PQR file with spaces between the fields and no chain letter, atoms N, CA, C, O and H, PARSE charges and radii, in Angstrom:
ATOM       1  N    GLY     1      44.847   84.632   88.433 -0.4000 1.5000
ATOM       2  CA   GLY     1      45.997   85.477   88.849 -0.0000 2.0000
ATOM       3  C    GLY     1      46.308   86.198   87.903  0.5500 1.7000
ATOM       4  O    GLY     1      45.631   86.255   86.877 -0.5500 1.4000
ATOM       5  N    VAL     2      47.422   86.890   88.100 -0.4000 1.5000
ATOM       6  CA   VAL     2      47.995   87.910   86.921 -0.0000 2.0000
ATOM       7  C    VAL     2      48.532   86.948   85.826  0.5500 1.7000
ATOM       8  O    VAL     2      48.200   87.048   84.645 -0.5500 1.4000
ATOM       9  H    VAL     2      47.972   86.844   88.934  0.4000 1.0000
ATOM      10  N    VAL     3      49.312   86.090   86.266 -0.4000 1.5000
ATOM      11  CA   VAL     3      50.201   85.260   85.160 -0.0000 2.0000
ATOM      12  C    VAL     3      48.994   84.645   84.432  0.5500 1.7000
ATOM      13  O    VAL     3      49.060   84.631   83.203 -0.5500 1.4000
ATOM      14  H    VAL     3      49.581   86.009   87.225  0.4000 1.0000
ATOM      15  N    GLY     4      47.916   84.144   85.015 -0.4000 1.5000
ATOM      16  CA   GLY     4      46.856   83.504   84.251 -0.0000 2.0000
ATOM      17  C    GLY     4      46.172   84.481   83.024  0.5500 1.7000
ATOM      18  O    GLY     4      45.580   84.042   82.038 -0.5500 1.4000
ATOM      19  H    GLY     4      47.862   84.155   86.013  0.4000 1.0000
ATOM      20  N    ARG     5      46.351   85.559   83.263 -0.4000 1.5000
ATOM      21  CA   ARG     5      45.968   86.590   82.146 -0.0000 2.0000
ATOM      22  C    ARG     5      46.989   86.849   81.048  0.5500 1.7000
ATOM      23  O    ARG     5      46.711   87.691   80.193 -0.5500 1.4000
ATOM      24  H    ARG     5      46.832   85.916   84.064  0.4000 1.0000
ATOM      25  N    ASP     6      48.209   86.165   80.995 -0.4000 1.5000
ATOM      26  CA   ASP     6      49.205   86.063   80.024 -0.0000 2.0000
ATOM      27  C    ASP     6      49.834   87.656   80.208  0.5500 1.7000
ATOM      28  O    ASP     6      49.963   88.506   79.326 -0.5500 1.4000
ATOM      29  H    ASP     6      48.435   85.481   81.689  0.4000 1.0000
ATOM      30  N    SER     7      50.151   87.745   81.550 -0.4000 1.5000
ATOM      31  CA   SER     7      50.904   89.012   81.837 -0.0000 2.0000
ATOM      32  C    SER     7      52.379   89.161   81.273  0.5500 1.7000
ATOM      33  O    SER     7      52.912   90.129   80.730 -0.5500 1.4000
ATOM      34  H    SER     7      50.047   87.055   82.265  0.4000 1.0000
ATOM      35  N    LEU     8      52.838   87.992   81.550 -0.4000 1.5000
ATOM      36  CA   LEU     8      54.331   87.890   80.980 -0.0000 2.0000
ATOM      37  C    LEU     8      54.447   88.077   79.463  0.5500 1.7000
ATOM      38  O    LEU     8      55.485   88.630   79.103 -0.5500 1.4000
ATOM      39  H    LEU     8      52.405   87.206   81.991  0.4000 1.0000
ATOM      40  N    SER     9      53.723   87.780   78.664 -0.4000 1.5000
ATOM      41  CA   SER     9      53.765   88.306   77.303 -0.0000 2.0000
ATOM      42  C    SER     9      53.542   89.615   77.051  0.5500 1.7000
ATOM      43  O    SER     9      54.220   90.122   76.157 -0.5500 1.4000
ATOM      44  H    SER     9      52.880   87.330   78.957  0.4000 1.0000
ATOM      45  N    GLU    10      52.579   90.430   77.751 -0.4000 1.5000
ATOM      46  CA   GLU    10      52.360   91.723   77.753 -0.0000 2.0000
ATOM      47  C    GLU    10      53.548   92.382   78.041  0.5500 1.7000
ATOM      48  O    GLU    10      53.980   93.213   77.242 -0.5500 1.4000
ATOM      49  H    GLU    10      52.028   90.018   78.477  0.4000 1.0000
ATOM      50  N    TYR    11      54.227   92.087   79.234 -0.4000 1.5000
ATOM      51  CA   TYR    11      55.452   92.898   79.644 -0.0000 2.0000
ATOM      52  C    TYR    11      56.646   92.084   79.350  0.5500 1.7000
ATOM      53  O    TYR    11      57.250   91.639   80.326 -0.5500 1.4000
ATOM      54  H    TYR    11      53.876   91.412   79.883  0.4000 1.0000
ATOM      55  N    ARG    12      57.120   91.793   78.075 -0.4000 1.5000
ATOM      56  CA   ARG    12      58.236   91.033   77.528 -0.0000 2.0000
ATOM      57  C    ARG    12      59.637   91.108   78.306  0.5500 1.7000
ATOM      58  O    ARG    12      60.309   90.084   78.426 -0.5500 1.4000
ATOM      59  H    ARG    12      56.629   92.154   77.283  0.4000 1.0000
ATOM      60  N    TYR    13      59.987   92.105   78.735 -0.4000 1.5000
ATOM      61  CA   TYR    13      61.122   92.165   79.468 -0.0000 2.0000
ATOM      62  C    TYR    13      61.214   92.176   80.905  0.5500 1.7000
ATOM      63  O    TYR    13      62.247   92.482   81.500 -0.5500 1.4000
ATOM      64  H    TYR    13      59.441   92.937   78.637  0.4000 1.0000
ATOM      65  N    TRP    14      60.017   91.807   81.524 -0.4000 1.5000
ATOM      66  CA   TRP    14      59.725   91.708   83.021 -0.0000 2.0000
ATOM      67  C    TRP    14      60.541   90.548   83.533  0.5500 1.7000
ATOM      68  O    TRP    14      61.246   90.640   84.539 -0.5500 1.4000
ATOM      69  H    TRP    14      59.178   91.558   81.040  0.4000 1.0000
ATOM      70  N    GLU    15      60.425   89.470   82.820 -0.4000 1.5000
ATOM      71  CA   GLU    15      60.997   88.063   83.380 -0.0000 2.0000
ATOM      72  C    GLU    15      62.720   88.478   83.259  0.5500 1.7000
ATOM      73  O    GLU    15      63.482   88.268   84.203 -0.5500 1.4000
ATOM      74  H    GLU    15      59.852   89.395   82.004  0.4000 1.0000
ATOM      75  N    ASP    16      63.108   88.998   82.153 -0.4000 1.5000
ATOM      76  CA   ASP    16      64.531   89.285   82.046 -0.0000 2.0000
ATOM      77  C    ASP    16      64.998   89.903   83.060  0.5500 1.7000
ATOM      78  O    ASP    16      66.013   89.469   83.604 -0.5500 1.4000
ATOM      79  H    ASP    16      62.489   89.169   81.386  0.4000 1.0000
ATOM      80  N    GLY    17      64.379   91.013   83.515 -0.4000 1.5000
ATOM      81  CA   GLY    17      64.745   92.019   84.537 -0.0000 2.0000
ATOM      82  C    GLY    17      64.695   91.226   85.856  0.5500 1.7000
ATOM      83  O    GLY    17      65.650   91.375   86.618 -0.5500 1.4000
ATOM      84  H    GLY    17      63.554   91.366   83.073  0.4000 1.0000
ATOM      85  N    ALA    18      63.757   90.454   86.193 -0.4000 1.5000
ATOM      86  CA   ALA    18      63.587   89.642   87.388 -0.0000 2.0000
ATOM      87  C    ALA    18      65.073   88.750   87.532  0.5500 1.7000
ATOM      88  O    ALA    18      65.776   88.645   88.537 -0.5500 1.4000
ATOM      89  H    ALA    18      62.981   90.333   85.574  0.4000 1.0000
ATOM      90  N    HIS    19      65.262   88.226   86.336 -0.4000 1.5000
ATOM      91  CA   HIS    19      66.564   87.293   86.487 -0.0000 2.0000
ATOM      92  C    HIS    19      67.680   88.144   86.704  0.5500 1.7000
ATOM      93  O    HIS    19      68.479   87.749   87.553 -0.5500 1.4000
ATOM      94  H    HIS    19      64.691   88.311   85.519  0.4000 1.0000
ATOM      95  N    TRP    20      67.944   89.321   86.082 -0.4000 1.5000
ATOM      96  CA   TRP    20      69.105   90.167   86.206 -0.0000 2.0000
ATOM      97  C    TRP    20      68.897   90.663   87.698  0.5500 1.7000
ATOM      98  O    TRP    20      69.891   90.962   88.359 -0.5500 1.4000
ATOM      99  H    TRP    20      67.295   89.642   85.392  0.4000 1.0000
ATOM     100  N    ALA    21      67.829   90.741   88.156 -0.4000 1.5000
ATOM     101  CA   ALA    21      67.858   91.342   89.756 -0.0000 2.0000
ATOM     102  C    ALA    21      68.194   90.229   90.487  0.5500 1.7000
ATOM     103  O    ALA    21      68.819   90.491   91.514 -0.5500 1.4000
ATOM     104  H    ALA    21      67.021   90.498   87.619  0.4000 1.0000
ATOM     105  N    ILE    22      67.970   89.051   90.275 -0.4000 1.5000
ATOM     106  CA   ILE    22      68.417   87.895   91.078 -0.0000 2.0000
ATOM     107  C    ILE    22      69.765   87.755   91.088  0.5500 1.7000
ATOM     108  O    ILE    22      70.379   87.535   92.132 -0.5500 1.4000
ATOM     109  H    ILE    22      67.462   88.838   89.440  0.4000 1.0000
ATOM     110  N    LEU    23      70.470   87.896   89.655 -0.4000 1.5000
ATOM     111  CA   LEU    23      71.878   87.662   89.589 -0.0000 2.0000
ATOM     112  C    LEU    23      72.702   88.872   90.278  0.5500 1.7000
ATOM     113  O    LEU    23      73.747   88.639   90.884 -0.5500 1.4000
ATOM     114  H    LEU    23      69.971   88.074   88.807  0.4000 1.0000
ATOM     115  N    ALA    24      72.194   90.122   90.156 -0.4000 1.5000
ATOM     116  CA   ALA    24      72.691   91.139   91.080 -0.0000 2.0000
ATOM     117  C    ALA    24      72.607   91.006   92.435  0.5500 1.7000
ATOM     118  O    ALA    24      73.601   91.244   93.120 -0.5500 1.4000
ATOM     119  H    ALA    24      71.345   90.311   89.663  0.4000 1.0000
ATOM     120  N    VAL    25      71.514   90.641   92.962 -0.4000 1.5000
ATOM     121  CA   VAL    25      71.277   90.238   94.435 -0.0000 2.0000
ATOM     122  C    VAL    25      72.427   89.212   94.843  0.5500 1.7000
ATOM     123  O    VAL    25      73.360   89.542   95.575 -0.5500 1.4000
ATOM     124  H    VAL    25      70.706   90.447   92.405  0.4000 1.0000
ATOM     125  N    ALA    26      72.305   88.187   94.408 -0.4000 1.5000
ATOM     126  CA   ALA    26      73.212   86.840   94.498 -0.0000 2.0000
ATOM     127  C    ALA    26      74.689   87.416   94.586  0.5500 1.7000
ATOM     128  O    ALA    26      75.439   87.172   95.531 -0.5500 1.4000
ATOM     129  H    ALA    26      71.547   87.919   93.813  0.4000 1.0000
ATOM     130  N    SER    27      75.008   88.173   93.546 -0.4000 1.5000
ATOM     131  CA   SER    27      76.409   88.720   93.346 -0.0000 2.0000
ATOM     132  C    SER    27      76.665   89.738   94.636  0.5500 1.7000
ATOM     133  O    SER    27      77.705   89.611   95.282 -0.5500 1.4000
ATOM     134  H    SER    27      74.399   88.371   92.778  0.4000 1.0000
ATOM     135  N    LEU    28      75.807   90.625   94.946 -0.4000 1.5000
ATOM     136  CA   LEU    28      75.963   91.514   96.185 -0.0000 2.0000
ATOM     137  C    LEU    28      75.980   90.629   97.303  0.5500 1.7000
ATOM     138  O    LEU    28      76.869   90.808   98.136 -0.5500 1.4000
ATOM     139  H    LEU    28      74.963   90.729   94.421  0.4000 1.0000
ATOM     140  N    MET    29      75.148   89.694   97.476 -0.4000 1.5000
ATOM     141  CA   MET    29      75.301   88.794   98.656 -0.0000 2.0000
ATOM     142  C    MET    29      76.804   88.181   98.809  0.5500 1.7000
ATOM     143  O    MET    29      77.468   88.307   99.839 -0.5500 1.4000
ATOM     144  H    MET    29      74.427   89.548   96.799  0.4000 1.0000
ATOM     145  N    PHE    30      77.168   87.621   97.847 -0.4000 1.5000
ATOM     146  CA   PHE    30      78.677   87.070   97.745 -0.0000 2.0000
ATOM     147  C    PHE    30      79.603   88.230   98.043  0.5500 1.7000
ATOM     148  O    PHE    30      80.515   87.956   98.822 -0.5500 1.4000
ATOM     149  H    PHE    30      76.629   87.519   97.011  0.4000 1.0000
ATOM     150  N    LEU    31      79.563   89.280   97.654 -0.4000 1.5000
ATOM     151  CA   LEU    31      80.370   90.479   97.959 -0.0000 2.0000
ATOM     152  C    LEU    31      80.310   90.985   99.517  0.5500 1.7000
ATOM     153  O    LEU    31      81.249   91.501  100.124 -0.5500 1.4000
ATOM     154  H    LEU    31      78.822   89.503   97.021  0.4000 1.0000
ATOM     155  N    SER    32      79.186   90.761   99.958 -0.4000 1.5000
ATOM     156  CA   SER    32      78.992   91.206  101.369 -0.0000 2.0000
ATOM     157  C    SER    32      79.667   90.128  102.105  0.5500 1.7000
ATOM     158  O    SER    32      79.861   90.325  103.304 -0.5500 1.4000
ATOM     159  H    SER    32      78.424   90.342   99.465  0.4000 1.0000
ATOM     160  N    SER    33      79.986   89.221  101.678 -0.4000 1.5000
ATOM     161  CA   SER    33      80.756   88.052  102.609 -0.0000 2.0000
ATOM     162  C    SER    33      82.214   88.485  102.844  0.5500 1.7000
ATOM     163  O    SER    33      82.923   88.094  103.771 -0.5500 1.4000
ATOM     164  H    SER    33      79.828   89.061  100.703  0.4000 1.0000
ATOM     165  N    ILE    34      82.597   89.445  101.764 -0.4000 1.5000
ATOM     166  CA   ILE    34      83.950   89.988  101.682 -0.0000 2.0000
ATOM     167  C    ILE    34      84.128   91.464  102.257  0.5500 1.7000
ATOM     168  O    ILE    34      85.069   91.859  102.946 -0.5500 1.4000
ATOM     169  H    ILE    34      82.021   89.762  101.011  0.4000 1.0000
ATOM     170  N    VAL    35      83.015   92.197  101.822 -0.4000 1.5000
ATOM     171  CA   VAL    35      83.024   93.584  102.048 -0.0000 2.0000
ATOM     172  C    VAL    35      81.626   93.987  102.531  0.5500 1.7000
ATOM     173  O    VAL    35      80.614   93.488  102.039 -0.5500 1.4000
ATOM     174  H    VAL    35      82.251   91.875  101.262  0.4000 1.0000
ATOM     175  N    GLU    36      81.594   95.008  103.620 -0.4000 1.5000
ATOM     176  CA   GLU    36      80.206   95.336  103.931 -0.0000 2.0000
ATOM     177  C    GLU    36      79.432   96.125  103.004  0.5500 1.7000
ATOM     178  O    GLU    36      79.735   97.274  102.681 -0.5500 1.4000
ATOM     179  H    GLU    36      82.417   95.413  104.019  0.4000 1.0000
ATOM     180  N    VAL    37      78.360   95.448  102.554 -0.4000 1.5000
ATOM     181  CA   VAL    37      77.505   95.965  101.621 -0.0000 2.0000
ATOM     182  C    VAL    37      76.037   96.239  102.276  0.5500 1.7000
ATOM     183  O    VAL    37      75.362   95.275  102.637 -0.5500 1.4000
ATOM     184  H    VAL    37      78.114   94.515  102.817  0.4000 1.0000
ATOM     185  N    PRO    38      75.589   97.488  102.414 -0.5600 1.5000
ATOM     186  CA   PRO    38      74.260   97.773  103.058  0.2800 2.0000
ATOM     187  C    PRO    38      73.133   97.057  102.353  0.5500 1.7000
ATOM     188  O    PRO    38      73.079   96.882  101.136 -0.5500 1.4000
ATOM     189  N    GLU    39      72.205   96.647  103.270 -0.4000 1.5000
ATOM     190  CA   GLU    39      71.105   95.821  102.807 -0.0000 2.0000
ATOM     191  C    GLU    39      70.162   96.710  101.730  0.5500 1.7000
ATOM     192  O    GLU    39      69.515   96.196  100.818 -0.5500 1.4000
ATOM     193  H    GLU    39      72.248   96.790  104.258  0.4000 1.0000
ATOM     194  N    VAL    40      70.214   98.063  102.007 -0.4000 1.5000
ATOM     195  CA   VAL    40      69.422   98.965  101.169 -0.0000 2.0000
ATOM     196  C    VAL    40      69.972   99.069   99.893  0.5500 1.7000
ATOM     197  O    VAL    40      69.231   99.275   98.932 -0.5500 1.4000
ATOM     198  H    VAL    40      70.740   98.481  102.748  0.4000 1.0000
ATOM     199  N    VAL    41      71.262   98.945   99.751 -0.4000 1.5000
ATOM     200  CA   VAL    41      71.839   99.022   98.420 -0.0000 2.0000
ATOM     201  C    VAL    41      71.435   97.835   97.570  0.5500 1.7000
ATOM     202  O    VAL    41      71.098   97.946   96.391 -0.5500 1.4000
ATOM     203  H    VAL    41      71.864   98.778  100.532  0.4000 1.0000
ATOM     204  N    THR    42      71.490   96.656   98.259 -0.4000 1.5000
ATOM     205  CA   THR    42      71.099   95.341   97.485 -0.0000 2.0000
ATOM     206  C    THR    42      69.637   95.353   97.160  0.5500 1.7000
ATOM     207  O    THR    42      69.311   94.837   96.091 -0.5500 1.4000
ATOM     208  H    THR    42      71.763   96.567   99.217  0.4000 1.0000
ATOM     209  N    GLY    43      68.650   95.901   97.977 -0.4000 1.5000
ATOM     210  CA   GLY    43      67.284   96.022   97.699 -0.0000 2.0000
ATOM     211  C    GLY    43      66.934   97.058   96.637  0.5500 1.7000
ATOM     212  O    GLY    43      66.017   96.902   95.831 -0.5500 1.4000
ATOM     213  H    GLY    43      68.915   96.319   98.846  0.4000 1.0000
ATOM     214  N    LEU    44      67.768   98.181   96.693 -0.4000 1.5000
ATOM     215  CA   LEU    44      67.550   99.315   95.583 -0.0000 2.0000
ATOM     216  C    LEU    44      68.088   98.704   94.364  0.5500 1.7000
ATOM     217  O    LEU    44      67.480   98.914   93.314 -0.5500 1.4000
ATOM     218  H    LEU    44      68.514   98.308   97.347  0.4000 1.0000
ATOM     219  N    ILE    45      69.067   98.029   94.355 -0.4000 1.5000
ATOM     220  CA   ILE    45      69.454   97.627   92.882 -0.0000 2.0000
ATOM     221  C    ILE    45      68.563   96.511   92.310  0.5500 1.7000
ATOM     222  O    ILE    45      68.492   96.494   91.081 -0.5500 1.4000
ATOM     223  H    ILE    45      69.561   97.859   95.207  0.4000 1.0000
ATOM     224  N    GLY    46      67.948   95.678   92.909 -0.4000 1.5000
ATOM     225  CA   GLY    46      67.045   94.570   92.594 -0.0000 2.0000
ATOM     226  C    GLY    46      65.894   95.552   92.086  0.5500 1.7000
ATOM     227  O    GLY    46      65.524   95.500   90.913 -0.5500 1.4000
ATOM     228  H    GLY    46      68.006   95.692   93.907  0.4000 1.0000
ATOM     229  N    LEU    47      65.404   96.338   92.887 -0.4000 1.5000
ATOM     230  CA   LEU    47      64.082   97.090   92.571 -0.0000 2.0000
ATOM     231  C    LEU    47      64.328   97.883   91.236  0.5500 1.7000
ATOM     232  O    LEU    47      63.573   97.723   90.277 -0.5500 1.4000
ATOM     233  H    LEU    47      65.703   96.380   93.840  0.4000 1.0000
ATOM     234  N    ILE    48      65.414   98.752   91.191 -0.4000 1.5000
ATOM     235  CA   ILE    48      65.752   99.500   90.189 -0.0000 2.0000
ATOM     236  C    ILE    48      65.833   98.559   88.779  0.5500 1.7000
ATOM     237  O    ILE    48      65.417   98.965   87.693 -0.5500 1.4000
ATOM     238  H    ILE    48      66.028   98.882   91.969  0.4000 1.0000
ATOM     239  N    LEU    49      66.386   97.356   88.975 -0.4000 1.5000
ATOM     240  CA   LEU    49      66.568   96.502   87.764 -0.0000 2.0000
ATOM     241  C    LEU    49      65.093   96.008   87.229  0.5500 1.7000
ATOM     242  O    LEU    49      64.886   95.844   86.027 -0.5500 1.4000
ATOM     243  H    LEU    49      66.724   97.026   89.856  0.4000 1.0000
ATOM     244  N    ILE    50      64.182   95.807   88.140 -0.4000 1.5000
ATOM     245  CA   ILE    50      62.971   95.269   87.750 -0.0000 2.0000
ATOM     246  C    ILE    50      62.015   96.469   87.347  0.5500 1.7000
ATOM     247  O    ILE    50      61.155   96.225   86.501 -0.5500 1.4000
ATOM     248  H    ILE    50      64.350   95.940   89.117  0.4000 1.0000
ATOM     249  N    ALA    51      62.089   97.670   87.851 -0.4000 1.5000
ATOM     250  CA   ALA    51      61.386   98.834   87.387 -0.0000 2.0000
ATOM     251  C    ALA    51      61.807   99.132   86.057  0.5500 1.7000
ATOM     252  O    ALA    51      60.943   99.323   85.202 -0.5500 1.4000
ATOM     253  H    ALA    51      62.787   97.868   88.539  0.4000 1.0000
ATOM     254  N    LEU    52      63.126   99.204   85.742 -0.4000 1.5000
ATOM     255  CA   LEU    52      63.646   99.419   84.370 -0.0000 2.0000
ATOM     256  C    LEU    52      63.167   98.399   83.357  0.5500 1.7000
ATOM     257  O    LEU    52      62.845   98.713   82.211 -0.5500 1.4000
ATOM     258  H    LEU    52      63.828   99.049   86.437  0.4000 1.0000
ATOM     259  N    SER    53      63.133   97.142   83.839 -0.4000 1.5000
ATOM     260  CA   SER    53      62.553   96.201   82.792 -0.0000 2.0000
ATOM     261  C    SER    53      60.993   96.393   82.727  0.5500 1.7000
ATOM     262  O    SER    53      60.456   96.207   81.635 -0.5500 1.4000
ATOM     263  H    SER    53      63.394   96.887   84.770  0.4000 1.0000
ATOM     264  N    PHE    54      60.238   96.742   83.785 -0.4000 1.5000
ATOM     265  CA   PHE    54      58.867   97.087   83.474 -0.0000 2.0000
ATOM     266  C    PHE    54      58.621   98.301   82.567  0.5500 1.7000
ATOM     267  O    PHE    54      57.734   98.291   81.713 -0.5500 1.4000
ATOM     268  H    PHE    54      60.674   96.892   84.673  0.4000 1.0000
ATOM     269  N    TRP    55      59.365   99.258   82.762 -0.4000 1.5000
ATOM     270  CA   TRP    55      59.302  100.312   81.972 -0.0000 2.0000
ATOM     271  C    TRP    55      59.715  100.104   80.334  0.5500 1.7000
ATOM     272  O    TRP    55      59.139  100.608   79.370 -0.5500 1.4000
ATOM     273  H    TRP    55      60.085   99.266   83.456  0.4000 1.0000
ATOM     274  N    SER    56      60.673   99.370   80.328 -0.4000 1.5000
ATOM     275  CA   SER    56      61.150   98.841   78.869 -0.0000 2.0000
ATOM     276  C    SER    56      59.987   98.222   78.209  0.5500 1.7000
ATOM     277  O    SER    56      59.680   98.484   77.046 -0.5500 1.4000
ATOM     278  H    SER    56      61.141   98.961   81.111  0.4000 1.0000
ATOM     279  N    SER    57      59.275   97.313   79.040 -0.4000 1.5000
ATOM     280  CA   SER    57      58.274   96.591   78.554 -0.0000 2.0000
ATOM     281  C    SER    57      57.087   97.387   78.238  0.5500 1.7000
ATOM     282  O    SER    57      56.395   97.025   77.286 -0.5500 1.4000
ATOM     283  H    SER    57      59.524   97.101   79.985  0.4000 1.0000
ATOM     284  N    LEU    58      56.740   98.490   78.955 -0.4000 1.5000
ATOM     285  CA   LEU    58      55.852   99.427   78.705 -0.0000 2.0000
ATOM     286  C    LEU    58      55.983  100.009   77.386  0.5500 1.7000
ATOM     287  O    LEU    58      55.075   99.940   76.557 -0.5500 1.4000
ATOM     288  H    LEU    58      57.301   98.784   79.729  0.4000 1.0000
ATOM     289  N    ILE    59      57.348  100.711   77.125 -0.4000 1.5000
ATOM     290  CA   ILE    59      57.575  101.218   76.039 -0.0000 2.0000
ATOM     291  C    ILE    59      57.653  100.416   74.665  0.5500 1.7000
ATOM     292  O    ILE    59      57.392  100.999   73.613 -0.5500 1.4000
ATOM     293  H    ILE    59      58.084  100.767   77.799  0.4000 1.0000
ATOM     294  N    ALA    60      57.989   99.166   74.685 -0.4000 1.5000
ATOM     295  CA   ALA    60      57.973   98.139   73.824 -0.0000 2.0000
ATOM     296  C    ALA    60      56.360   97.869   73.473  0.5500 1.7000
ATOM     297  O    ALA    60      55.993   97.859   72.298 -0.5500 1.4000
ATOM     298  H    ALA    60      58.200   98.693   75.539  0.4000 1.0000
ATOM     299  N    ARG    61      55.523   97.674   74.455 -0.4000 1.5000
ATOM     300  CA   ARG    61      54.219   97.314   74.045 -0.0000 2.0000
ATOM     301  C    ARG    61      53.609   98.533   73.476  0.5500 1.7000
ATOM     302  O    ARG    61      52.695   98.317   72.681 -0.5500 1.4000
ATOM     303  H    ARG    61      55.821   97.682   75.409  0.4000 1.0000
ATOM     304  N    ARG    62      53.886   99.658   73.687 -0.4000 1.5000
ATOM     305  CA   ARG    62      53.317  100.983   73.140 -0.0000 2.0000
ATOM     306  C    ARG    62      53.479  101.054   71.623  0.5500 1.7000
ATOM     307  O    ARG    62      52.635  101.290   70.759 -0.5500 1.4000
ATOM     308  H    ARG    62      54.629   99.833   74.333  0.4000 1.0000
ATOM     309  N    ARG    63      54.867  100.773   71.517 -0.4000 1.5000
ATOM     310  CA   ARG    63      55.336  100.846   70.097 -0.0000 2.0000
ATOM     311  C    ARG    63      54.846   99.862   69.309  0.5500 1.7000
ATOM     312  O    ARG    63      54.487  100.069   68.150 -0.5500 1.4000
ATOM     313  H    ARG    63      55.553  100.582   72.218  0.4000 1.0000
ATOM     314  N    ASP    64      54.788   98.476   70.012 -0.4000 1.5000
ATOM     315  CA   ASP    64      53.939   97.380   69.166 -0.0000 2.0000
ATOM     316  C    ASP    64      52.520   97.780   68.706  0.5500 1.7000
ATOM     317  O    ASP    64      52.117   97.632   67.552 -0.5500 1.4000
ATOM     318  H    ASP    64      55.080   98.308   70.954  0.4000 1.0000
ATOM     319  N    LEU    65      51.814   98.294   69.708 -0.4000 1.5000
ATOM     320  CA   LEU    65      50.456   98.973   69.523 -0.0000 2.0000
ATOM     321  C    LEU    65      50.291   99.888   68.536  0.5500 1.7000
ATOM     322  O    LEU    65      49.331   99.839   67.768 -0.5500 1.4000
ATOM     323  H    LEU    65      52.142   98.415   70.645  0.4000 1.0000
ATOM     324  N    ALA    66      51.206  100.790   68.478 -0.4000 1.5000
ATOM     325  CA   ALA    66      51.230  101.796   67.532 -0.0000 2.0000
ATOM     326  C    ALA    66      51.607  101.470   66.115  0.5500 1.7000
ATOM     327  O    ALA    66      51.269  102.175   65.165 -0.5500 1.4000
ATOM     328  H    ALA    66      51.987  100.831   69.102  0.4000 1.0000
ATOM     329  N    SER    67      52.304  100.398   66.015 -0.4000 1.5000
ATOM     330  CA   SER    67      52.641   99.735   64.753 -0.0000 2.0000
ATOM     331  C    SER    67      51.536   98.944   64.017  0.5500 1.7000
ATOM     332  O    SER    67      51.563   98.759   62.800 -0.5500 1.4000
ATOM     333  H    SER    67      52.579   99.825   66.787  0.4000 1.0000
ATOM     334  N    ARG    68      50.648   98.529   64.763 -0.4000 1.5000
ATOM     335  CA   ARG    68      49.509   97.759   64.190 -0.0000 2.0000
ATOM     336  C    ARG    68      48.549   98.575   63.316  0.5500 1.7000
ATOM     337  O    ARG    68      47.575   98.031   62.795 -0.5500 1.4000
ATOM     338  H    ARG    68      50.626   98.679   65.752  0.4000 1.0000
């Protein structure tokens, strides 16, 4: 599998981004019990956080490879 190829170490911020996305989605789910929050907003916020962490990981990886 992908994790078996040590992909989490190649994309160092991906795991952190997933944790932030889970926190954001959980917070929005709690908020939606008080105020109407569209599901699309919840999904997009999670997707954006994971995409930003992936992008940050790619930048850091390129920087590491360039410094070798």
